[in-house]
Short mmCIF file of C-alpha atoms in Angstrom, two decimals:
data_model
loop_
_atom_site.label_atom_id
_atom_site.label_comp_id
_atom_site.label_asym_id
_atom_site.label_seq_id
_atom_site.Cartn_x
_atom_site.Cartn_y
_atom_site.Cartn_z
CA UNK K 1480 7.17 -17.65 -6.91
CA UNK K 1481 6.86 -17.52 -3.12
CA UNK K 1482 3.53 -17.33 -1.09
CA UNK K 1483 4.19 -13.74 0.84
CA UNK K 1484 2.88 -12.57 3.63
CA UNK K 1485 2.13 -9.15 2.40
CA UNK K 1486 -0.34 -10.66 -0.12
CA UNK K 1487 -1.45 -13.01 2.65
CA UNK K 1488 -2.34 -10.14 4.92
CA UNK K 1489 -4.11 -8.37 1.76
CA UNK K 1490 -6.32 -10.95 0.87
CA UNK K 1491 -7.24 -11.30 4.21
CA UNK K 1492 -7.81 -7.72 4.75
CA UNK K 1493 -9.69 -7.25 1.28
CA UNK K 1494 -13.74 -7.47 1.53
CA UNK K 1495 -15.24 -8.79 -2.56
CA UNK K 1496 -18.58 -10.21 -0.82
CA UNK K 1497 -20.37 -7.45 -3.11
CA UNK K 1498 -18.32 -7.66 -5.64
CA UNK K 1499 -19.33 -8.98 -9.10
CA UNK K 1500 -16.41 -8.55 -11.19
CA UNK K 1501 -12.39 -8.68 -9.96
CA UNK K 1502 -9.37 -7.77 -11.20
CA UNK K 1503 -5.53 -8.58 -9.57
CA UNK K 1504 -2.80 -7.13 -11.29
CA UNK K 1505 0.26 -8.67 -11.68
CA UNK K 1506 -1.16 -11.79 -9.88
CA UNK K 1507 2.38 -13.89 -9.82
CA UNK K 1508 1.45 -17.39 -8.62
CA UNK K 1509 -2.46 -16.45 -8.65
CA UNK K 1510 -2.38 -16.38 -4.72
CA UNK K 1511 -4.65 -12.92 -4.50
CA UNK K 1512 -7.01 -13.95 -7.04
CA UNK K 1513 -7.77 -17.22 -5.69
CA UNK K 1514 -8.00 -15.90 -2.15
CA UNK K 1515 -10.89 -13.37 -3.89
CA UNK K 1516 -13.00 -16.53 -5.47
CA UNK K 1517 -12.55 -17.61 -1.76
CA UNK K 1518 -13.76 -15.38 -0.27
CA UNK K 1519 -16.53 -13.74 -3.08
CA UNK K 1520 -19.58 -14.95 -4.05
CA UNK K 1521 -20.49 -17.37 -6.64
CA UNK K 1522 -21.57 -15.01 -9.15
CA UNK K 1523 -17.88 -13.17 -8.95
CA UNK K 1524 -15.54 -13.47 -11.96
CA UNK K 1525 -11.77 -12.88 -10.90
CA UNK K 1526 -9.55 -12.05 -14.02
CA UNK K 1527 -6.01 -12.07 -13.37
CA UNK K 1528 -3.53 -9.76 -15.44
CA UNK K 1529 0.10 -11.51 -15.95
CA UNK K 1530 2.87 -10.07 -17.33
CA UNK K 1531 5.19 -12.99 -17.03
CA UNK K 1532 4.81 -15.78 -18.81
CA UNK K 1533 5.94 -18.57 -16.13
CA UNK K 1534 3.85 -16.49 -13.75
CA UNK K 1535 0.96 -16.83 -15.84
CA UNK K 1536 1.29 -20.74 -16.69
CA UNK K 1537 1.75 -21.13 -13.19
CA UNK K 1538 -1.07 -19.02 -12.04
CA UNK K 1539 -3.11 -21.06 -14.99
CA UNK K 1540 -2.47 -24.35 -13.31
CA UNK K 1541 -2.88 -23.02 -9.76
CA UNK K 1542 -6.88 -22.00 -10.78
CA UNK K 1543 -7.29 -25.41 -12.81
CA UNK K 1544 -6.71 -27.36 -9.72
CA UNK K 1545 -8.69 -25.04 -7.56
CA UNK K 1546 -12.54 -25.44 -6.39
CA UNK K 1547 -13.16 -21.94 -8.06
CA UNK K 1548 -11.67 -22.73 -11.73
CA UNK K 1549 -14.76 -21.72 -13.48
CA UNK K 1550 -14.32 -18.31 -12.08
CA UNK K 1551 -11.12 -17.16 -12.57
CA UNK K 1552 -9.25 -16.34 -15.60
CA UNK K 1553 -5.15 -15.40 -16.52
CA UNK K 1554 -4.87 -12.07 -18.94
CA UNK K 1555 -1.29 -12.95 -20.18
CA UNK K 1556 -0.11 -9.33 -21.27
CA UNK K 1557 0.75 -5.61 -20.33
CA UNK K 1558 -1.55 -4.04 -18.12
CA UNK K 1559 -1.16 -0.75 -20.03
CA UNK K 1560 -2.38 -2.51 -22.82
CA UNK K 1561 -5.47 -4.35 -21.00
CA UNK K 1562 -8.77 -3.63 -22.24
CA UNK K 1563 -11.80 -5.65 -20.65
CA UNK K 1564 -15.41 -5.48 -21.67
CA UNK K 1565 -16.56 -3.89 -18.47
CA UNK K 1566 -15.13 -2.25 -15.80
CA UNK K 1567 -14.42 -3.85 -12.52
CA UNK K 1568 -15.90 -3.58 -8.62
CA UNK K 1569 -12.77 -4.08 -7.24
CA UNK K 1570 -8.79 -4.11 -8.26
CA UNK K 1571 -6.51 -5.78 -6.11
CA UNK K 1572 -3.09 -5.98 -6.35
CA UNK K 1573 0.64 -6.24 -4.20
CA UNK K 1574 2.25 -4.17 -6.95
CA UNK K 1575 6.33 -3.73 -7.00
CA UNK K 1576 7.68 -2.55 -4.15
CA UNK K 1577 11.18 -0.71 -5.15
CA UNK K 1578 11.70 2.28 -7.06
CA UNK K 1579 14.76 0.89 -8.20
CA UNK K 1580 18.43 -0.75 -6.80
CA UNK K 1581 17.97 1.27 -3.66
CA UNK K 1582 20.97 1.69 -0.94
CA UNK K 1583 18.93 1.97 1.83
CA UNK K 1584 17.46 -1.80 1.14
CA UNK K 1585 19.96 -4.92 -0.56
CA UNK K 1586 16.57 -7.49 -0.95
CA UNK K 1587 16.43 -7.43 -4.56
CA UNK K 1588 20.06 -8.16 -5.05
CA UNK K 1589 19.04 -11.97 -3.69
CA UNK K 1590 16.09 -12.30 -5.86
CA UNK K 1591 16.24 -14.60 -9.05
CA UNK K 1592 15.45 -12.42 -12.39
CA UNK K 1593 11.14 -13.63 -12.24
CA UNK K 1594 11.04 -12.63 -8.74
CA UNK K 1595 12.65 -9.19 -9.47
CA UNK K 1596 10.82 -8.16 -12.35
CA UNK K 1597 7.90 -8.63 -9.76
CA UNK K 1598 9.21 -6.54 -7.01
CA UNK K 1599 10.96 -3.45 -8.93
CA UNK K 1600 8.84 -0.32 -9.78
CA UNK K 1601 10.33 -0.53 -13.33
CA UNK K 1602 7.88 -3.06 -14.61
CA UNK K 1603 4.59 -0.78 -13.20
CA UNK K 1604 5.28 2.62 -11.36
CA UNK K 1605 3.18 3.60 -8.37
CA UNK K 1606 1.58 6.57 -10.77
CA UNK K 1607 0.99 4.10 -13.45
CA UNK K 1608 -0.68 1.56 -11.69
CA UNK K 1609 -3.17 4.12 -9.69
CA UNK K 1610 -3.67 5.15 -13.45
CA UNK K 1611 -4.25 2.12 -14.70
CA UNK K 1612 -6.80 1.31 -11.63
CA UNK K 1613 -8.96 4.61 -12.73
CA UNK K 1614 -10.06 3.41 -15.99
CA UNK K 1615 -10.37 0.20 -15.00
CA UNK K 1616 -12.49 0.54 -11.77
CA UNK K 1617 -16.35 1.06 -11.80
CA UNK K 1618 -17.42 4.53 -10.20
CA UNK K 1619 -17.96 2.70 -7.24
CA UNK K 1620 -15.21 0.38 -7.04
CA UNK K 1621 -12.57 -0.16 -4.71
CA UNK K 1622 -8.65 -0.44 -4.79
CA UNK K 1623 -7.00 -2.96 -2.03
CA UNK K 1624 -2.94 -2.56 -2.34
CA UNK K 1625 -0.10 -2.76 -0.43
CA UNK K 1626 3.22 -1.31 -0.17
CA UNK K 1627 6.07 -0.32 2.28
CA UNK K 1628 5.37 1.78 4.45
CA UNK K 1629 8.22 4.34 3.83
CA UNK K 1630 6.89 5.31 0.32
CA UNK K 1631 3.44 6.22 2.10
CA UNK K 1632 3.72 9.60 0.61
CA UNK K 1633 4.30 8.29 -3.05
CA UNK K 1634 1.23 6.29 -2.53
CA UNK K 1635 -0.83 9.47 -1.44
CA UNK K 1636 0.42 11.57 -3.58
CA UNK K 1637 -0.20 8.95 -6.97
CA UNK K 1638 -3.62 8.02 -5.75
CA UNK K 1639 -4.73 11.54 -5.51
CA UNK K 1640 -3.51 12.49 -9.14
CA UNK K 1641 -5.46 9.91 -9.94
CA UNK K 1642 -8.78 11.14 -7.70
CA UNK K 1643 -8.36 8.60 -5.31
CA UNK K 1644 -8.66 8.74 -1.72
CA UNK K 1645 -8.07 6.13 0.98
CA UNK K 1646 -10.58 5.00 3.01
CA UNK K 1647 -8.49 3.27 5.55
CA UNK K 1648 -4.99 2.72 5.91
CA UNK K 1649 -3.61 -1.18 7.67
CA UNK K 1650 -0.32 -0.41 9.42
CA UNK K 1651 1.68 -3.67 9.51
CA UNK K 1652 3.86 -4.43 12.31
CA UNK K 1653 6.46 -7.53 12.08
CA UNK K 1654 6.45 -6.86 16.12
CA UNK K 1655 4.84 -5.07 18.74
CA UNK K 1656 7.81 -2.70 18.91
CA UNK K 1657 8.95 -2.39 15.71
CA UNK K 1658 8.28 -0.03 12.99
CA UNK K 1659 5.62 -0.97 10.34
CA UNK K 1660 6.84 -2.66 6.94
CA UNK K 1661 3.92 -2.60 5.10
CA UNK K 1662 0.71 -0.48 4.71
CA UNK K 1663 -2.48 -2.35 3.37
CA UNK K 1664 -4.56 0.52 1.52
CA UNK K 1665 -8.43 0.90 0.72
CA UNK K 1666 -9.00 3.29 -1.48
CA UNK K 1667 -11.81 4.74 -3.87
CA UNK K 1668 -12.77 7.92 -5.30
CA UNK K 1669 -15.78 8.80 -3.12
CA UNK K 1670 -13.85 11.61 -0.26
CA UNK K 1671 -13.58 9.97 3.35
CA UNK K 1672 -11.43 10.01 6.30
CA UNK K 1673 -8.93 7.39 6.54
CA UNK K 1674 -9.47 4.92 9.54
CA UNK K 1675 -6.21 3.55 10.50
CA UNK K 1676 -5.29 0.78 12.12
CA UNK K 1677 -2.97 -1.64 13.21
CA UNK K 1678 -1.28 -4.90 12.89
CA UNK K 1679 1.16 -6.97 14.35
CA UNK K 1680 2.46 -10.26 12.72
CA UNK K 1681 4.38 -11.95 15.85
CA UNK K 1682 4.61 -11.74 19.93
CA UNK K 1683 7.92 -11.13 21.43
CA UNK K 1684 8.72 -14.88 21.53
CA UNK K 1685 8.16 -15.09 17.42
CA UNK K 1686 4.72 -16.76 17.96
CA UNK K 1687 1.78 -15.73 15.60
CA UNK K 1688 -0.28 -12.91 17.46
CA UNK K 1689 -3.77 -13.62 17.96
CA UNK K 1690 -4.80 -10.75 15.43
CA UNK K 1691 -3.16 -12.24 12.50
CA UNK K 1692 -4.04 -15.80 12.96
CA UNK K 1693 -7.66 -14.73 13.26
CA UNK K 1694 -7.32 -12.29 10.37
CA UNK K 1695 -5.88 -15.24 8.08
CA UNK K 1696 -6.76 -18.57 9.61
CA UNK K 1697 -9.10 -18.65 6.55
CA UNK K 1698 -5.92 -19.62 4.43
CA UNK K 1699 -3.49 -21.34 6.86
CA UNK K 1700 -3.41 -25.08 7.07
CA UNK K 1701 -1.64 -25.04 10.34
CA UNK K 1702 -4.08 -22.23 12.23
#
């Protein structure tokens, strides 16, 4: 499965330093879940929920070969049927992105089947997975996601049936000018004005801005 930049952009974005215990759902290739050991502490334990099973073996061998192995951990199964001992500081996760074979976007129809069972809502609705992140989060946990920006109100609306509220909101720009793609959430269920902000992926020439390769030079070889 390809290295996105969405989840790129979401690791980056996502703060674990206080963080004792992570989950990523649906973690695909493991990419989110080894950015957390990254980035967390020593003491953090990333477990990684799988519903694939290529994903998963992949994801398995992409944590073996990785400085943090010790730490991290593939849950091959359904996340509605996940039970951990303990409840986790914070969820990450670049759920599926399309409600289903939409008109008004042809992307899935080039994906191969693993790729598409990742990206359609069928496998884990936005409801469900907000749902899913309530009993699963500690009472003072946070939720780092991302999807397109055009289902914004889906994402609002889910979150807050499940007494969540976003703390701040990551707008992401492919260019300067164009609309965003993406939003990058933080949410939790403490009440708090969203901060917003901004980010743009490339300068008018297609160059990397400044903003992005600071924000993930962390986790690019070539910045």
């Amino acid at each position: 499965m390809k290295v996105g930049t969405d989840s790129l952009i979401l690791g980056s974005l996502a703060e674990p330093v206080h963080a004792r215990r992570i989950l990523d759902i649906g973690t695909g290739s493991g990419l989110l879940a080894l950015m957390m050991a990254q980035k967390s502490n020593a003491n953090c334990t990333v477990d990684a929920v799988e519903l694939d099973e290529r994903a998963g073996l992949q994801a398995e061998t992409n944590f073996a070969q990785s400085p943090w192995a010790g730490r991290l951990c593939v849950k091959q199964e359904d996340i509605a049927r996940f039970e951990p001992d303990a409840r986790y500081d914070l969820i990450i996760s670049n759920p599926p992105y399309f409600a289903g074979h939409d008109d008004r976007t042809r992307a899935y129809e080039t994906m191969g089947e693993q790729r598409k069972l990742a990206r359609l809502e069928n496998g884990l609705r936005i409801d469900d997975f907000f749902r899913h992140c309530a009993r699963l989060l500690a009472n003072e946990g946070c939720v780092y996601c991302v999807y397109p920006h055009q289902r914004h109100n889906d994402v609002i609306n889910a979150a807050s049936d499940a007494g969540f509220f976003v703390d701040q909101r990551w707008d992401v720009h492919n260019k300067a000018d164009s609309v965003p793609k993406v939003s990058v959430y933080r949410l939790s269920a403490m009440a708090s004005v969203t901060q917003i902000h901004s980010l743009t992926i490339r300068n008018e020439d297609n160059t990397y801005t400044d903003e992005y390769k600071i924000l993930c030079q962390d986790f690019y070889v070539n910045f």
